[in-house]
Coordinates of C-alpha atoms in Angstrom, one line a residue:
M44 CA 0.1 0.1 0.1
S45 CA 1.5 3.4 -0.9
D46 CA 1.9 6.4 1.3
S47 CA -0.9 8.3 -0.5
D48 CA -3.4 5.5 0.3
D49 CA -2.4 5.5 3.9
K50 CA -2.9 9.3 4.1
Q51 CA -6.3 8.9 2.4
E52 CA -7.5 6.3 4.9
L53 CA -6.1 8.4 7.8
S54 CA -8.3 11.5 6.5
H55 CA -11.3 9.3 6.4
A56 CA -11.2 7.9 9.8
P57 CA -12.1 11.2 11.7
L58 CA -15.0 11.6 9.3
I59 CA -16.3 8.2 10.1
E60 CA -15.8 8.6 13.7
H61 CA -17.9 11.9 13.6
L62 CA -20.8 10.3 11.6
I63 CA -20.8 7.5 14.1
E64 CA -20.9 9.8 17.0
L65 CA -23.6 11.8 15.1
R66 CA -25.8 8.7 14.8
S67 CA -25.2 8.0 18.4
R68 CA -26.5 11.3 19.4
L69 CA -29.4 11.2 17.1
L70 CA -30.5 7.7 18.4
R71 CA -30.2 9.1 22.0
S72 CA -32.4 11.9 21.0
V73 CA -35.0 9.7 19.4
V74 CA -35.0 7.5 22.5
A75 CA -35.4 10.4 24.9
I76 CA -38.4 11.6 22.8
F77 CA -40.0 8.1 22.9
L78 CA -39.5 7.7 26.5
V79 CA -41.0 11.0 27.3
F80 CA -44.0 10.2 24.9
L81 CA -44.6 6.8 26.7
C82 CA -44.8 8.7 29.9
L83 CA -47.2 11.4 28.8
F84 CA -49.4 9.1 26.6
P85 CA -51.5 7.8 29.4
F86 CA -52.5 11.5 30.0
S87 CA -53.0 12.4 26.3
N88 CA -56.8 13.2 26.8
E89 CA -55.9 15.3 29.9
I90 CA -53.2 17.2 28.0
Y91 CA -55.7 17.8 25.0
S92 CA -58.3 19.1 27.4
F93 CA -55.8 21.5 29.0
V94 CA -54.8 22.8 25.6
A95 CA -58.5 23.2 24.7
Q96 CA -59.5 24.9 27.9
P97 CA -59.2 28.5 26.6
L98 CA -61.8 27.8 24.0
M99 CA -64.0 25.5 26.1
S100 CA -64.2 28.1 28.9
L101 CA -65.9 30.6 26.6
L102 CA -68.3 28.2 25.0
P103 CA -71.9 28.2 26.3
E104 CA -72.7 25.7 29.0
G105 CA -73.2 22.2 27.6
S106 CA -71.2 23.0 24.4
Q107 CA -68.4 20.6 23.4
M108 CA -66.2 20.1 20.6
I109 CA -67.0 17.5 17.7
A110 CA -64.9 14.8 15.8
T111 CA -65.6 14.8 12.2
E112 CA -63.3 12.0 11.2
V113 CA -63.4 8.5 12.6
A114 CA -59.9 8.3 14.0
S115 CA -59.8 11.9 15.2
P116 CA -60.6 11.2 18.9
F117 CA -57.4 9.0 19.0
L118 CA -55.1 10.8 16.5
A119 CA -55.7 14.3 17.8
P120 CA -54.5 13.7 21.4
F121 CA -51.8 11.3 20.1
K122 CA -50.3 14.2 17.9
L123 CA -50.6 16.6 20.7
T124 CA -48.8 14.3 23.0
L125 CA -46.1 13.5 20.6
V126 CA -45.5 17.4 20.0
V127 CA -45.5 18.0 23.9
A128 CA -42.9 15.2 24.2
V129 CA -40.8 16.9 21.6
F130 CA -41.1 20.2 23.4
A131 CA -40.3 18.6 26.8
A132 CA -37.1 17.0 25.5
I133 CA -35.8 20.0 23.7
P134 CA -33.4 20.7 26.6
Y135 CA -31.8 17.2 26.3
L136 CA -31.8 17.3 22.5
L137 CA -29.8 20.7 22.7
H138 CA -27.6 18.9 25.3
Q139 CA -26.8 16.2 22.6
A140 CA -26.2 18.8 19.9
W141 CA -24.0 20.9 22.2
A142 CA -21.9 17.8 23.2
F143 CA -21.4 17.0 19.4
I144 CA -20.3 20.6 18.3
A145 CA -18.5 21.8 21.4
P146 CA -15.1 20.1 20.9
G147 CA -14.9 21.8 17.7
L148 CA -15.4 25.5 19.3
Y149 CA -12.9 27.8 20.6
A150 CA -13.1 28.8 24.2
N151 CA -14.6 32.1 23.7
E152 CA -17.3 30.6 21.2
K153 CA -18.3 28.1 23.9
A154 CA -18.9 30.8 26.4
L155 CA -21.2 32.4 24.0
A156 CA -23.0 29.5 22.4
L157 CA -24.1 27.8 25.7
P158 CA -26.2 30.9 27.0
L159 CA -27.5 31.5 23.6
L160 CA -29.0 28.0 23.5
A161 CA -30.3 28.0 27.0
S162 CA -31.9 31.6 26.4
S163 CA -33.5 30.5 23.2
V164 CA -35.2 27.4 24.6
A165 CA -36.3 29.6 27.5
L166 CA -37.8 32.2 25.1
F167 CA -39.5 29.8 22.9
Y168 CA -41.3 28.4 26.1
A169 CA -42.1 32.0 27.1
G170 CA -43.5 32.6 23.6
A171 CA -45.8 29.6 23.9
T172 CA -46.9 30.3 27.5
F173 CA -47.8 34.0 26.5
A174 CA -49.8 32.6 23.4
Y175 CA -51.8 30.1 25.8
F176 CA -52.6 32.5 28.8
V177 CA -52.8 35.8 27.0
V178 CA -53.5 35.5 23.2
F179 CA -55.6 32.3 23.0
P180 CA -58.4 33.9 25.6
L181 CA -58.7 37.2 23.5
L182 CA -58.8 35.3 20.1
F183 CA -61.4 32.8 21.2
Q184 CA -63.4 35.4 22.9
F185 CA -63.3 37.4 19.7
F186 CA -64.2 34.4 17.5
T187 CA -67.2 33.1 19.7
Q188 CA -68.7 36.5 20.1
T189 CA -68.6 37.8 16.7
G190 CA -70.6 35.2 14.9
P191 CA -74.4 35.1 14.2
E192 CA -76.5 34.4 17.1
N193 CA -78.2 31.4 15.5
V194 CA -74.8 29.7 14.7
A195 CA -73.4 27.2 17.3
V196 CA -69.7 27.1 17.9
M197 CA -68.7 23.4 17.5
T198 CA -65.1 23.2 16.5
D199 CA -63.6 20.1 15.1
I200 CA -61.0 18.7 17.7
N201 CA -58.4 18.1 14.8
A202 CA -58.9 21.5 13.4
Y203 CA -58.5 23.1 16.6
L204 CA -55.2 21.3 17.3
N205 CA -53.7 22.5 14.1
F206 CA -54.8 25.9 14.7
V207 CA -53.1 26.2 18.2
L208 CA -50.1 24.5 17.2
K209 CA -49.5 26.9 14.5
L210 CA -50.0 29.8 17.1
F211 CA -47.6 28.0 19.6
F212 CA -45.0 27.8 17.0
A213 CA -45.5 31.4 15.6
F214 CA -45.4 33.0 19.0
G215 CA -42.3 30.8 20.0
V216 CA -40.4 31.8 17.0
S217 CA -41.4 35.4 17.6
F218 CA -40.0 35.4 21.1
E219 CA -36.6 34.5 19.5
I220 CA -36.2 38.1 18.4
P221 CA -33.5 39.0 20.8
I222 CA -31.6 36.1 19.9
A223 CA -31.6 36.9 16.4
T224 CA -30.8 40.6 17.0
F225 CA -27.9 39.6 19.2
L226 CA -26.5 37.3 16.7
L227 CA -26.8 39.8 13.7
I228 CA -24.9 42.3 15.9
A229 CA -22.3 39.8 17.3
S230 CA -21.6 38.4 13.6
G231 CA -21.1 41.8 12.3
V232 CA -23.9 41.4 9.7
T233 CA -25.4 44.8 11.1
S234 CA -24.6 47.2 13.9
V235 CA -26.4 48.8 17.0
Q236 CA -26.3 52.1 15.4
S237 CA -28.0 50.7 12.3
L238 CA -30.7 49.0 14.0
S239 CA -31.3 51.9 16.3
K240 CA -32.0 54.0 13.2
K241 CA -34.6 51.4 12.0
R242 CA -36.8 51.5 15.2
P243 CA -39.6 53.0 13.5
Y244 CA -39.6 50.4 10.8
V245 CA -39.3 47.5 13.4
L246 CA -42.2 48.8 15.4
L247 CA -44.4 49.0 12.4
G248 CA -43.3 45.5 11.4
C249 CA -44.2 44.1 14.8
F250 CA -47.8 45.7 14.4
I251 CA -48.1 44.2 10.9
I252 CA -47.0 40.7 12.3
G253 CA -49.5 41.2 15.3
M254 CA -52.2 42.1 12.8
L255 CA -51.6 38.9 10.7
L256 CA -51.4 36.6 13.9
T257 CA -54.4 38.1 16.0
P258 CA -57.9 39.0 15.3
P259 CA -58.4 42.5 13.7
D260 CA -58.6 44.5 16.9
M261 CA -56.0 46.9 18.4
I262 CA -55.9 45.2 21.8
S263 CA -54.9 41.9 20.3
Q264 CA -52.3 43.3 18.1
T265 CA -50.9 45.6 20.7
L266 CA -50.5 42.6 23.2
L267 CA -48.4 40.8 20.6
A268 CA -46.5 43.8 18.9
V269 CA -45.4 45.6 22.2
P270 CA -43.7 42.5 23.6
M271 CA -42.0 41.7 20.2
Y272 CA -40.6 45.3 20.2
L273 CA -39.3 45.1 23.8
L274 CA -37.7 42.0 22.9
F275 CA -36.0 43.7 20.0
E276 CA -34.9 46.4 22.3
I277 CA -33.5 43.8 24.7
G278 CA -31.5 42.1 21.7
I279 CA -30.0 45.8 21.0
L280 CA -29.1 46.1 24.5
F281 CA -27.2 42.8 24.6
G282 CA -25.7 43.5 21.3
R283 CA -24.4 46.8 22.6
L284 CA -22.5 44.9 25.4
V285 CA -20.8 42.8 22.7
S286 CA -19.9 45.7 20.7
N287 CA -18.3 47.3 23.8
K288 CA -16.3 44.1 24.5
K289 CA -15.0 44.0 20.8
K290 CA -13.7 47.6 21.3
K291 CA -11.3 46.2 24.1
P292 CA -8.3 44.2 23.5
A293 CA -9.3 40.3 23.4
D294 CA -7.2 37.5 24.5
P295 CA -6.0 35.2 21.6
P296 CA -8.5 32.1 21.1
T297 CA -7.5 28.9 22.4
E298 CA -7.3 25.9 20.1
P299 CA -10.3 23.3 20.2
T300 CA -9.4 20.5 22.5
G301 CA -10.7 17.8 20.1
Q302 CA -12.0 15.8 23.0
R303 CA -15.6 15.1 23.0
D304 CA -18.3 14.5 26.0
D305 CA -19.5 11.2 26.6
T306 CA -22.8 12.4 28.0

C-alpha cells in the first residue's frame, strides 16, 4: 500500500468517527423523545383538555367539541402528546447537539454559544406560554362573540389542534427576536447604530405581524406587537454589550481540545 493510500485512509477515519458519533447522538435523542412520549401518553386526553380549555371556557354551558373524522378522537390527542414530548425533550436534544459540536469550538465561542442555546429555549417556552395564557383567551373570545346568534360554535378537535399548534410555533419563534438581533450584531452583519435607526420600521413590522397573527382589533395586535418590540430592544441592549467588548483588546482564542463529551 502506498503512502498516498495511507494518508487517504487516515483522513477518512475522523469523518467516519464523527458520523458514528452523530448517529449515536441522534439515536439518544429519538429514544429520549420516545420515553417522554410513553410517560405522557396515558394522560393524552387530559393534555388535550388542558390545551382546549381557553376555548371551552368561553363556549356556552353544555357545548363541546366534535370529531368529524373516525380516527380523530385518537389521533388528535396522540399528535398533541407527541408534540409535547418533543417540546419537553428540547433541553436534552440541545444537550446532545452541544456535546457534538462543543469540541470543535474555541473557548470564547463556547462561552457565547451555551447561554444562547439556553436562552433560546427559555424564550421559545415563554412565547408558547404567552400565547396560551394571553393570546388564546382574546382570540377565542373574539371568535365566539362575533358570529351570528343562530350559529352554534362546535369546533372540530383536529382543526382546533392544528390552529393552536401553528400559534404556539408562531409565538415561540417570535420570541426569538432577541437572539436573532444579538446574533446579527455579534456576527457583524449589522450594528447597534444601524438597528437603532430602524426602530420605527421595526415597530411598524411588529404591528403588521400582530395584525396577521391576531384578530383584527387593536388590543390583540398591541399585546403581541409591544412584547415583540421590547424583545427587539433587549436584543439591541445585549448587542451593545458585545460591541463594547469588541472594542477592548481580546485574548487570543485557544485551540479546540478535540475531545468530546461522553454524555
